[in-house]
């Protein structure tokens, strides 16, 4: 999809946010920066700034809590980015992880044939300049190569992992032997993946280095249907729970000709942005593909013996695999709003981020910075709140500007310390979305905020 769809209204008539808006906000306020920018940047690679890293950590921690800590039959691992090269032969990626490309003879642009509109493909016509496209697609493997060892000629070629989940199959037997899990059980991981994407772009949407969160859930084949449905719905509800625009979320089943080489069936959870409906997470029916292939290639028996029935079998796998960066991007696009000002002044830019995921939970603002009694009360409130959540102290500029600054980065609460605070130990708590204000005793503040910014 191109970004010409920017002005397309969403189904509930709220305009879809142009990607440029969040790119600009991200750079201006320290969420995301282009990688190696002083050298001209690298396509498809980004760095996260001070606010970005806080928000990313919140997103990761909330996923981990929901998937691992809230399920007695799920455990976590953290595998390395580099593995033995045979892993990628066994996984099928050396053979199958390819994009097919055609080139425009006139403008020299390259297109993935699975991304070309049907008529352009049929007529060999470039969707950008109308020039003629080459007819024979060229094949590119997406795995990124690297080399281990220092002696030239003796170095081992291997790959940065093309999908993070492979470590889970590699560690499956160790987890079985070292923890007390029994089928059905799951192993989760959050970690980087690397793909030599031919057409990286649309900011964080398609990158060459990105992060994935995966659950691999191991089941008896007779229970595959039940667990597939369970996780499919669980993941949909998880995303729905952190969105403002829930009507922009849907399932889409893969047609048989678009299934990945490891999947017998797949549903994508898709989200609608200016890029159209796009994949956010895949729910894959991987069956016994992975454990069977790794058994074959490694010569290690990865079958499971049921401790009660003594039945021996290769467990089947339900995979839920999503992108941390895509979540980050979709949440910014979902949250961004420029609210017109009723008095006709500058619009209010606000990020309606879920309070659980917002980078800063509370800003503490003394009404004036040159009044010692206000400053010391505000400082002591801020220092106390820092023990429990990310709090920011801000005394620069008038109070209206400070509220706007916090709205723009999604801070759900601002606490204002004024002269009354010094007299009666109360503060004003202002809420971001409705801009409503209440008066609270300082002694109740921590519990009030914790109740609203802690996931449950
Ligand atoms: N283990 C299965 C697997 O890797 P995938 O559909 O290729 O499946 C899972 O990737 C998720 O990873 C996607 O739904 C998407 O959120 C994210 N993802 C994939 N490629 C990406 C890229 N180039 N840039 C950013 N995120 C990507």
Short mmCIF file of C-alpha atoms and ligand atoms in Angstrom, two decimals:
data_model
loop_
_atom_site.label_atom_id
_atom_site.label_comp_id
_atom_site.label_asym_id
_atom_site.label_seq_id
_atom_site.Cartn_x
_atom_site.Cartn_y
_atom_site.Cartn_z
CA UNK A 1 0.00 0.00 0.00
CA UNK A 2 1.16 3.55 -0.55
CA UNK A 3 0.77 6.45 1.80
CA UNK A 4 -1.71 8.11 -0.55
CA UNK A 5 -4.41 6.51 1.59
CA UNK A 6 -3.57 8.96 4.34
CA UNK A 7 -6.80 10.84 4.12
CA UNK A 8 -8.99 7.71 4.04
CA UNK A 9 -11.40 7.89 6.98
CA UNK A 10 -11.52 4.93 9.35
CA UNK A 11 -14.79 3.04 9.69
CA UNK A 12 -15.93 5.17 12.63
CA UNK A 13 -15.07 8.35 10.71
CA UNK A 14 -12.03 9.23 12.84
CA UNK A 15 -9.36 10.08 10.26
CA UNK A 16 -6.49 7.63 10.01
CA UNK A 17 -3.24 9.18 11.17
CA UNK A 18 -0.56 9.77 8.52
CA UNK A 19 2.65 7.90 9.36
CA UNK A 20 4.65 11.14 8.98
CA UNK A 21 2.87 12.56 12.03
CA UNK A 22 4.18 9.84 14.32
CA UNK A 23 7.61 9.81 12.65
CA UNK A 24 7.93 13.52 13.38
CA UNK A 25 6.62 13.27 16.95
CA UNK A 26 8.87 10.28 17.60
CA UNK A 27 11.99 12.17 16.59
CA UNK A 28 10.98 15.47 18.21
CA UNK A 29 10.12 13.97 21.57
CA UNK A 30 12.64 11.13 21.75
CA UNK A 31 10.65 7.98 20.97
CA UNK A 32 12.46 6.76 17.85
CA UNK A 33 15.50 7.95 15.86
CA UNK A 34 16.82 6.77 12.49
CA UNK A 35 19.86 4.55 13.12
CA UNK A 36 23.31 5.96 12.16
CA UNK A 37 21.67 9.21 11.17
CA UNK A 38 24.91 11.22 11.17
CA UNK A 39 26.17 8.86 8.43
CA UNK A 40 23.01 9.20 6.38
CA UNK A 41 21.06 6.38 8.08
CA UNK A 42 20.48 2.72 7.19
CA UNK A 43 17.20 1.69 5.56
CA UNK A 44 14.99 -0.38 7.84
CA UNK A 45 16.97 0.08 11.08
CA UNK A 46 15.97 2.34 13.98
CA UNK A 47 17.05 3.28 17.50
CA UNK A 48 14.75 4.00 20.43
CA UNK A 49 15.18 7.20 22.45
CA UNK A 50 14.51 7.94 26.15
CA UNK A 51 10.71 7.84 25.89
CA UNK A 52 10.71 5.06 23.31
CA UNK A 53 12.68 2.72 25.50
CA UNK A 54 10.33 3.29 28.46
CA UNK A 55 7.27 2.60 26.32
CA UNK A 56 8.88 -0.43 24.70
CA UNK A 57 9.80 -1.87 28.08
CA UNK A 58 6.21 -1.38 29.25
CA UNK A 59 4.86 -3.14 26.16
CA UNK A 60 7.29 -6.04 26.60
CA UNK A 61 6.64 -6.38 30.32
CA UNK A 62 2.88 -6.34 29.87
CA UNK A 63 3.13 -9.11 27.23
CA UNK A 64 5.44 -11.16 29.48
CA UNK A 65 3.13 -10.77 32.45
CA UNK A 66 0.06 -11.77 30.42
CA UNK A 67 1.66 -14.69 28.63
CA UNK A 68 4.16 -16.17 31.10
CA UNK A 69 3.41 -14.99 34.60
CA UNK A 70 -0.37 -15.41 34.37
CA UNK A 71 -0.24 -18.92 32.89
CA UNK A 72 0.92 -21.75 35.17
CA UNK A 73 1.70 -23.90 32.13
CA UNK A 74 3.90 -21.35 30.32
CA UNK A 75 7.58 -20.58 30.99
CA UNK A 76 10.05 -18.17 29.38
CA UNK A 77 13.53 -18.32 27.86
CA UNK A 78 15.93 -15.88 26.27
CA UNK A 79 17.94 -17.42 23.46
CA UNK A 80 20.96 -16.12 21.55
CA UNK A 81 20.70 -14.27 18.24
CA UNK A 82 23.26 -16.54 16.62
CA UNK A 83 22.80 -20.31 16.38
CA UNK A 84 24.39 -23.27 14.64
CA UNK A 85 23.93 -22.88 10.85
CA UNK A 86 22.24 -26.31 10.59
CA UNK A 87 19.30 -24.81 12.51
CA UNK A 88 18.33 -22.80 9.43
CA UNK A 89 18.57 -25.79 7.14
CA UNK A 90 16.37 -27.81 9.46
CA UNK A 91 13.89 -24.95 9.87
CA UNK A 92 13.47 -24.72 6.09
CA UNK A 93 14.62 -21.09 5.94
CA UNK A 94 17.73 -21.70 3.81
CA UNK A 95 15.51 -23.24 1.16
CA UNK A 96 12.20 -21.42 1.54
CA UNK A 97 12.69 -18.03 3.19
CA UNK A 98 12.74 -16.11 -0.05
CA UNK A 99 11.15 -13.12 -1.75
CA UNK A 100 10.49 -13.13 -5.49
CA UNK A 101 11.22 -9.80 -7.15
CA UNK A 102 10.68 -8.09 -10.46
CA UNK A 103 12.36 -4.85 -11.63
CA UNK A 104 11.00 -1.91 -13.57
CA UNK A 105 13.09 -1.47 -16.70
CA UNK A 106 12.31 2.26 -16.77
CA UNK A 107 12.50 3.62 -13.19
CA UNK A 108 14.62 0.70 -11.87
CA UNK A 109 12.39 0.19 -8.80
CA UNK A 110 12.10 -3.33 -7.38
CA UNK A 111 8.84 -4.95 -6.34
CA UNK A 112 8.00 -8.08 -4.40
CA UNK A 113 5.57 -9.93 -6.62
CA UNK A 114 3.36 -10.77 -3.62
CA UNK A 115 3.00 -6.99 -3.00
CA UNK A 116 2.11 -6.04 -6.59
CA UNK A 117 -1.51 -5.26 -7.50
CA UNK A 118 -2.93 -8.10 -9.64
CA UNK A 119 -3.34 -6.02 -12.80
CA UNK A 120 0.27 -4.79 -12.65
CA UNK A 121 1.47 -8.34 -12.23
CA UNK A 122 -0.65 -9.60 -15.13
CA UNK A 123 0.32 -6.74 -17.47
CA UNK A 124 3.98 -6.51 -16.29
CA UNK A 125 3.36 -2.83 -15.64
CA UNK A 126 5.19 -0.75 -13.00
CA UNK A 127 2.68 0.60 -10.43
CA UNK A 128 4.77 3.78 -10.00
CA UNK A 129 5.85 4.95 -13.47
CA UNK A 130 3.89 2.62 -15.78
CA UNK A 131 7.15 1.22 -17.26
CA UNK A 132 7.65 -2.41 -18.23
CA UNK A 133 8.45 -4.94 -15.50
CA UNK A 134 10.82 -7.87 -15.96
CA UNK A 135 8.89 -11.12 -16.42
CA UNK A 136 11.15 -13.69 -14.70
CA UNK A 137 11.15 -13.06 -10.93
CA UNK A 138 14.56 -13.12 -9.20
CA UNK A 139 14.76 -14.99 -5.91
CA UNK A 140 16.31 -13.46 -2.76
CA UNK A 141 16.89 -15.27 0.52
CA UNK A 142 16.11 -13.03 3.50
CA UNK A 143 18.49 -14.60 6.01
CA UNK A 144 21.36 -12.33 7.10
CA UNK A 145 24.71 -14.04 6.96
CA UNK A 146 27.46 -13.67 9.50
CA UNK A 147 30.76 -15.46 10.21
CA UNK A 148 32.15 -17.02 13.37
CA UNK A 149 35.88 -17.30 14.02
CA UNK A 150 38.87 -15.15 13.15
CA UNK A 151 41.11 -17.18 10.85
CA UNK A 152 40.35 -16.49 7.19
CA UNK A 153 39.36 -19.73 5.43
CA UNK A 154 38.47 -21.32 8.77
CA UNK A 155 35.49 -19.17 9.56
CA UNK A 156 32.06 -20.73 9.88
CA UNK A 157 29.24 -19.10 7.97
CA UNK A 158 26.02 -18.87 9.94
CA UNK A 159 22.97 -16.60 10.15
CA UNK A 160 21.49 -14.03 12.47
CA UNK A 161 18.17 -15.55 13.40
CA UNK A 162 15.50 -14.98 10.76
CA UNK A 163 12.73 -15.75 13.23
CA UNK A 164 13.30 -15.58 16.97
CA UNK A 165 11.22 -18.66 17.77
CA UNK A 166 13.81 -21.21 16.60
CA UNK A 167 15.58 -20.99 19.99
CA UNK A 168 12.43 -22.31 21.60
CA UNK A 169 12.60 -25.58 19.62
CA UNK A 170 16.33 -25.81 20.35
CA UNK A 171 15.73 -25.40 24.09
CA UNK A 172 12.50 -27.42 24.24
CA UNK A 173 14.20 -30.59 25.48
CA UNK A 174 16.28 -28.67 28.07
CA UNK A 175 13.16 -26.94 29.37
CA UNK A 176 11.35 -30.29 29.64
CA UNK A 177 14.23 -31.79 31.61
CA UNK A 178 14.99 -28.79 33.83
CA UNK A 179 11.53 -27.58 34.76
CA UNK A 180 8.40 -29.41 35.80
CA UNK A 181 6.28 -28.67 32.73
CA UNK A 182 4.18 -31.34 31.04
CA UNK A 183 2.26 -31.27 27.75
CA UNK A 184 0.20 -29.12 27.24
CA UNK A 185 2.68 -26.35 28.02
CA UNK A 186 4.18 -23.28 26.40
CA UNK A 187 7.54 -21.56 26.07
CA UNK A 188 7.72 -17.82 25.46
CA UNK A 189 10.47 -15.56 24.27
CA UNK A 190 10.93 -11.94 23.28
CA UNK A 191 13.90 -11.25 21.06
CA UNK A 192 15.40 -9.74 17.96
CA UNK A 193 15.06 -11.15 14.47
CA UNK A 194 16.93 -10.10 11.34
CA UNK A 195 15.73 -10.15 7.75
CA UNK A 196 17.30 -8.73 4.65
CA UNK A 197 13.95 -7.25 3.63
CA UNK A 198 14.07 -6.16 0.02
CA UNK A 199 11.63 -3.35 0.54
CA UNK A 200 11.98 -2.11 4.14
CA UNK A 201 9.85 0.93 4.83
CA UNK A 202 6.90 2.63 6.42
CA UNK A 203 8.90 3.51 9.52
CA UNK A 204 8.86 0.63 12.04
CA UNK A 205 6.44 -1.45 9.99
CA UNK A 206 8.96 -3.36 7.89
CA UNK A 207 12.49 -3.30 9.26
CA UNK A 208 15.63 -5.35 8.82
CA UNK A 209 16.31 -5.65 12.54
CA UNK A 210 13.20 -5.94 14.68
CA UNK A 211 11.85 -7.68 17.74
CA UNK A 212 9.34 -10.51 17.97
CA UNK A 213 7.34 -12.02 20.79
CA UNK A 214 6.55 -15.67 20.43
CA UNK A 215 4.66 -18.34 22.26
CA UNK A 216 5.18 -21.94 21.18
CA UNK A 217 2.53 -24.07 22.85
CA UNK A 218 3.15 -27.84 22.79
CA UNK A 219 0.06 -30.06 22.73
CA UNK A 220 -1.14 -33.60 22.11
CA UNK A 221 -2.33 -33.75 18.45
CA UNK A 222 -5.87 -34.58 19.59
CA UNK A 223 -6.03 -31.25 21.48
CA UNK A 224 -4.62 -29.04 18.73
CA UNK A 225 -7.96 -27.54 17.70
CA UNK A 226 -8.92 -26.60 21.25
CA UNK A 227 -5.62 -24.87 22.03
CA UNK A 228 -5.40 -23.17 18.64
CA UNK A 229 -8.79 -21.55 19.26
CA UNK A 230 -7.87 -20.66 22.84
CA UNK A 231 -4.69 -18.76 21.91
CA UNK A 232 -6.18 -17.21 18.81
CA UNK A 233 -8.91 -15.57 20.86
CA UNK A 234 -6.63 -14.75 23.80
CA UNK A 235 -4.25 -12.82 21.57
CA UNK A 236 -7.06 -10.98 19.81
CA UNK A 237 -8.53 -9.89 23.16
CA UNK A 238 -5.07 -8.86 24.37
CA UNK A 239 -4.60 -6.42 21.48
CA UNK A 240 -8.17 -5.23 21.66
CA UNK A 241 -7.66 -4.40 25.36
CA UNK A 242 -4.91 -1.85 24.67
CA UNK A 243 -6.51 -0.06 21.70
CA UNK A 244 -8.72 3.01 21.42
CA UNK A 245 -9.98 2.03 17.94
CA UNK A 246 -11.04 -1.56 18.55
CA UNK A 247 -13.04 -1.57 15.30
CA UNK A 248 -9.75 -1.47 13.38
CA UNK A 249 -8.79 -4.97 14.55
CA UNK A 250 -9.79 -8.16 12.74
CA UNK A 251 -8.77 -11.74 11.90
CA UNK A 252 -7.81 -12.81 8.41
CA UNK A 253 -7.23 -16.42 7.46
CA UNK A 254 -4.33 -17.20 5.11
CA UNK A 255 -5.22 -18.71 1.76
CA UNK A 256 -3.42 -22.00 1.09
CA UNK A 257 -1.01 -20.35 -1.40
CA UNK A 258 0.22 -17.76 1.12
CA UNK A 259 0.94 -20.11 4.03
CA UNK A 260 4.55 -20.07 5.30
CA UNK A 261 6.44 -23.31 4.68
CA UNK A 262 5.99 -24.40 8.32
CA UNK A 263 2.26 -23.65 8.67
CA UNK A 264 -0.68 -25.93 7.91
CA UNK A 265 -3.13 -23.16 8.81
CA UNK A 266 -2.72 -19.51 9.85
CA UNK A 267 -4.79 -16.56 10.96
CA UNK A 268 -3.38 -13.06 11.08
CA UNK A 269 -4.58 -10.51 13.58
CA UNK A 270 -4.68 -7.41 11.42
CA UNK A 271 -4.91 -3.72 12.26
CA UNK A 272 -6.10 -0.97 9.96
CA UNK A 273 -3.92 2.13 9.51
CA UNK A 274 -3.12 4.39 6.56
CA UNK A 275 -1.28 1.39 5.15
CA UNK A 276 -4.59 -0.49 4.92
CA UNK A 277 -5.29 -3.74 6.79
CA UNK A 278 -1.91 -5.18 7.76
CA UNK A 279 -0.64 -8.14 9.75
CA UNK A 280 0.12 -7.47 13.41
CA UNK A 281 0.48 -11.02 14.70
CA UNK A 282 0.29 -14.50 13.19
CA UNK A 283 -1.40 -17.47 14.87
CA UNK A 284 0.22 -20.47 13.21
CA UNK A 285 -0.71 -24.15 13.22
CA UNK A 286 2.89 -25.43 13.01
CA UNK A 287 1.89 -28.99 13.84
CA UNK A 288 5.00 -31.23 14.23
CA UNK A 289 7.06 -29.49 11.51
CA UNK A 290 9.71 -27.99 13.79
CA UNK A 291 10.39 -30.75 16.31
CA UNK A 292 10.32 -33.39 13.58
CA UNK A 293 12.78 -31.48 11.38
CA UNK A 294 15.13 -30.71 14.29
CA UNK A 295 14.99 -34.38 15.33
CA UNK A 296 15.94 -35.39 11.79
CA UNK A 297 18.71 -32.85 11.30
CA UNK A 298 20.28 -33.12 14.76
CA UNK A 299 19.82 -36.86 15.24
CA UNK A 300 18.34 -36.17 18.72
CA UNK A 301 14.99 -37.71 19.57
CA UNK A 302 12.68 -34.81 20.48
CA UNK A 303 9.57 -36.90 21.11
CA UNK A 304 7.68 -36.71 24.38
CA UNK A 305 6.54 -39.50 26.67
CA UNK A 306 3.30 -38.91 28.52
CA UNK A 307 4.08 -39.64 32.20
CA UNK A 308 0.62 -41.15 32.81
CA UNK A 309 -0.24 -43.08 29.64
CA UNK A 310 3.40 -43.66 28.51
CA UNK A 311 2.31 -42.71 25.00
CA UNK A 312 5.27 -41.46 22.96
CA UNK A 313 4.71 -38.78 20.32
CA UNK A 314 6.02 -35.54 18.80
CA UNK A 315 3.95 -32.71 20.29
CA UNK A 316 2.17 -30.41 17.89
CA UNK A 317 2.69 -26.66 18.16
CA UNK A 318 0.42 -23.63 18.25
CA UNK A 319 2.48 -20.51 17.61
CA UNK A 320 1.50 -16.93 18.34
CA UNK A 321 4.10 -14.63 16.81
CA UNK A 322 3.89 -10.84 16.83
CA UNK A 323 6.14 -7.84 16.46
CA UNK A 324 7.15 -5.57 19.32
CA UNK A 325 8.00 -2.77 16.89
CA UNK A 326 4.78 -3.21 14.98
CA UNK A 327 2.92 -3.02 18.28
CA UNK A 328 4.82 0.16 19.11
CA UNK A 329 3.93 1.71 15.74
CA UNK A 330 0.29 0.62 15.79
CA UNK A 331 -0.16 1.96 19.31
CA UNK A 332 1.24 5.35 18.31
CA UNK A 333 -1.02 5.46 15.24
CA UNK A 334 -3.98 4.40 17.37
CA UNK A 335 -3.24 6.97 20.09
CA UNK A 336 -2.26 10.07 18.11
CA UNK A 337 -4.80 12.88 17.89
CA UNK A 338 -4.74 16.57 17.08
CA UNK A 339 -7.73 17.97 18.95
CA UNK A 340 -9.02 21.32 17.66
CA UNK A 341 -8.94 24.04 20.32
CA UNK A 342 -12.44 25.42 21.10
CA UNK A 343 -10.96 28.93 21.37
CA UNK A 344 -9.39 28.59 17.93
CA UNK A 345 -5.82 28.44 19.24
CA UNK A 346 -3.23 25.78 18.38
CA UNK A 347 -4.70 22.25 18.32
CA UNK A 348 -3.85 20.03 21.28
CA UNK A 349 -1.66 17.10 20.20
CA UNK A 350 -2.36 14.20 22.49
CA UNK A 351 -1.30 10.56 22.64
CA UNK A 352 -4.19 8.58 24.08
CA UNK A 353 -1.88 5.74 25.11
CA UNK A 354 -3.20 3.18 27.54
CA UNK A 355 -1.91 4.29 30.99
CA UNK A 356 -0.28 0.86 31.42
CA UNK A 357 1.94 1.47 28.40
CA UNK A 358 2.58 5.23 28.52
CA UNK A 359 6.31 5.99 28.97
CA UNK A 360 5.81 8.51 31.78
CA UNK A 361 2.99 7.75 34.22
CA UNK A 362 2.83 11.06 36.05
CA UNK A 363 4.31 14.54 35.82
CA UNK A 364 4.69 16.59 38.99
CA UNK A 365 4.42 20.33 38.40
CA UNK A 366 4.93 23.11 40.93
CA UNK A 367 2.70 26.02 39.93
CA UNK A 368 5.67 28.41 40.12
CA UNK A 369 9.33 27.52 40.12
CA UNK A 370 10.59 30.42 42.20
CA UNK A 371 8.52 29.64 45.30
CA UNK A 372 10.61 27.45 47.57
CA UNK A 373 7.61 26.00 49.44
CA UNK A 374 5.98 24.83 46.18
CA UNK A 375 9.21 23.43 44.79
CA UNK A 376 10.13 21.45 47.93
CA UNK A 377 6.62 19.95 48.24
CA UNK A 378 6.57 19.03 44.54
CA UNK A 379 10.09 17.54 44.72
CA UNK A 380 9.19 15.41 47.69
CA UNK A 381 5.99 14.13 45.98
CA UNK A 382 8.00 13.34 42.83
CA UNK A 383 10.72 11.49 44.76
CA UNK A 384 8.15 9.40 46.57
CA UNK A 385 6.32 8.52 43.32
CA UNK A 386 9.61 7.52 41.65
CA UNK A 387 9.75 4.52 43.99
CA UNK A 388 6.63 3.11 42.32
CA UNK A 389 6.41 4.44 38.75
CA UNK A 390 8.09 6.66 36.16
CA UNK A 391 7.51 10.21 37.32
CA UNK A 392 8.78 13.38 35.68
CA UNK A 393 9.39 16.66 37.48
CA UNK A 394 8.81 19.73 35.32
CA UNK A 395 8.93 23.39 36.35
CA UNK A 396 9.76 24.99 32.98
CA UNK A 397 7.17 27.30 31.34
CA UNK A 398 3.60 28.14 32.34
CA UNK A 399 1.32 25.39 33.58
CA UNK A 400 -0.74 25.27 30.34
CA UNK A 401 2.35 24.63 28.23
CA UNK A 402 3.54 21.97 30.64
CA UNK A 403 0.18 20.16 30.40
CA UNK A 404 0.44 20.27 26.59
CA UNK A 405 3.97 18.90 26.68
CA UNK A 406 2.82 15.94 28.76
CA UNK A 407 -0.28 15.37 26.59
CA UNK A 408 1.92 15.09 23.53
CA UNK A 409 3.93 12.23 25.04
CA UNK A 410 0.89 10.46 26.47
CA UNK A 411 1.42 11.08 30.21
CA UNK A 412 -1.92 10.04 31.71
CA UNK A 413 -1.74 12.18 34.88
CA UNK A 414 -0.31 15.55 35.92
CA UNK A 415 -0.09 16.53 39.59
CA UNK A 416 -0.03 20.25 40.27
CA UNK A 417 1.29 21.67 43.53
CA UNK A 418 -0.12 25.13 44.36
CA UNK A 419 -0.34 27.39 47.41
CA UNK A 420 -3.32 25.48 48.78
CA UNK A 421 -1.15 22.31 48.74
CA UNK A 422 1.23 23.86 51.25
CA UNK A 423 -1.67 24.77 53.53
CA UNK A 424 -3.85 21.64 53.42
CA UNK A 425 -1.58 18.94 51.90
CA UNK A 426 -3.80 18.39 48.82
CA UNK A 427 -2.90 18.52 45.12
CA UNK A 428 -4.70 18.80 41.79
CA UNK A 429 -4.67 15.65 39.66
CA UNK A 430 -5.38 16.35 36.00
CA UNK A 431 -6.30 13.50 33.68
CA UNK A 432 -4.97 13.61 30.09
CA UNK A 433 -7.92 12.53 27.90
CA UNK A 434 -10.84 14.40 29.46
CA UNK A 435 -8.63 17.12 31.02
CA UNK A 436 -10.75 16.76 34.16
CA UNK A 437 -9.23 17.81 37.47
CA UNK A 438 -9.80 16.53 40.98
CA UNK A 439 -8.37 17.51 44.35
CA UNK A 440 -6.70 14.73 46.36
CA UNK A 441 -4.86 14.53 49.71
CA UNK A 442 -1.15 13.90 49.04
CA UNK A 443 -1.39 10.86 51.32
CA UNK A 444 -3.85 9.20 48.85
CA UNK A 445 -1.97 10.09 45.68
CA UNK A 446 0.27 7.02 45.29
CA UNK A 447 -2.58 4.52 45.64
CA UNK A 448 -4.82 6.56 43.34
CA UNK A 449 -2.20 6.55 40.58
CA UNK A 450 -0.98 2.98 41.10
CA UNK A 451 -4.54 1.74 40.71
CA UNK A 452 -4.74 3.37 37.28
CA UNK A 453 -1.28 2.76 35.82
CA UNK A 454 -0.69 -0.84 36.93
CA UNK A 455 -1.96 -3.63 34.69
CA UNK A 456 -4.52 -6.00 36.07
N1 LIG B 1 7.86 -17.33 13.83
C1 LIG B 1 6.87 -16.92 12.90
C2 LIG B 1 7.18 -15.66 12.24
O1 LIG B 1 8.29 -15.14 12.32
P1 LIG B 1 6.14 -13.79 10.77
O2 LIG B 1 4.72 -13.60 10.34
O3 LIG B 1 7.19 -13.80 9.72
O4 LIG B 1 6.13 -15.15 11.59
C3 LIG B 1 5.75 -12.52 13.02
O5 LIG B 1 6.51 -12.69 11.85
C4 LIG B 1 5.54 -11.05 13.31
O6 LIG B 1 6.79 -10.35 13.33
C5 LIG B 1 4.69 -10.30 12.28
O7 LIG B 1 3.32 -10.48 12.53
C6 LIG B 1 5.12 -8.87 12.49
O8 LIG B 1 4.43 -8.28 13.58
C7 LIG B 1 6.59 -9.02 12.87
N2 LIG B 1 7.46 -8.78 11.70
C8 LIG B 1 7.74 -9.65 10.70
N3 LIG B 1 8.58 -9.10 9.82
C9 LIG B 1 8.84 -7.85 10.27
C10 LIG B 1 9.66 -6.76 9.79
N4 LIG B 1 10.39 -6.87 8.69
N5 LIG B 1 9.68 -5.61 10.51
C11 LIG B 1 8.96 -5.48 11.65
N6 LIG B 1 8.19 -6.46 12.14
C12 LIG B 1 8.12 -7.63 11.46
#
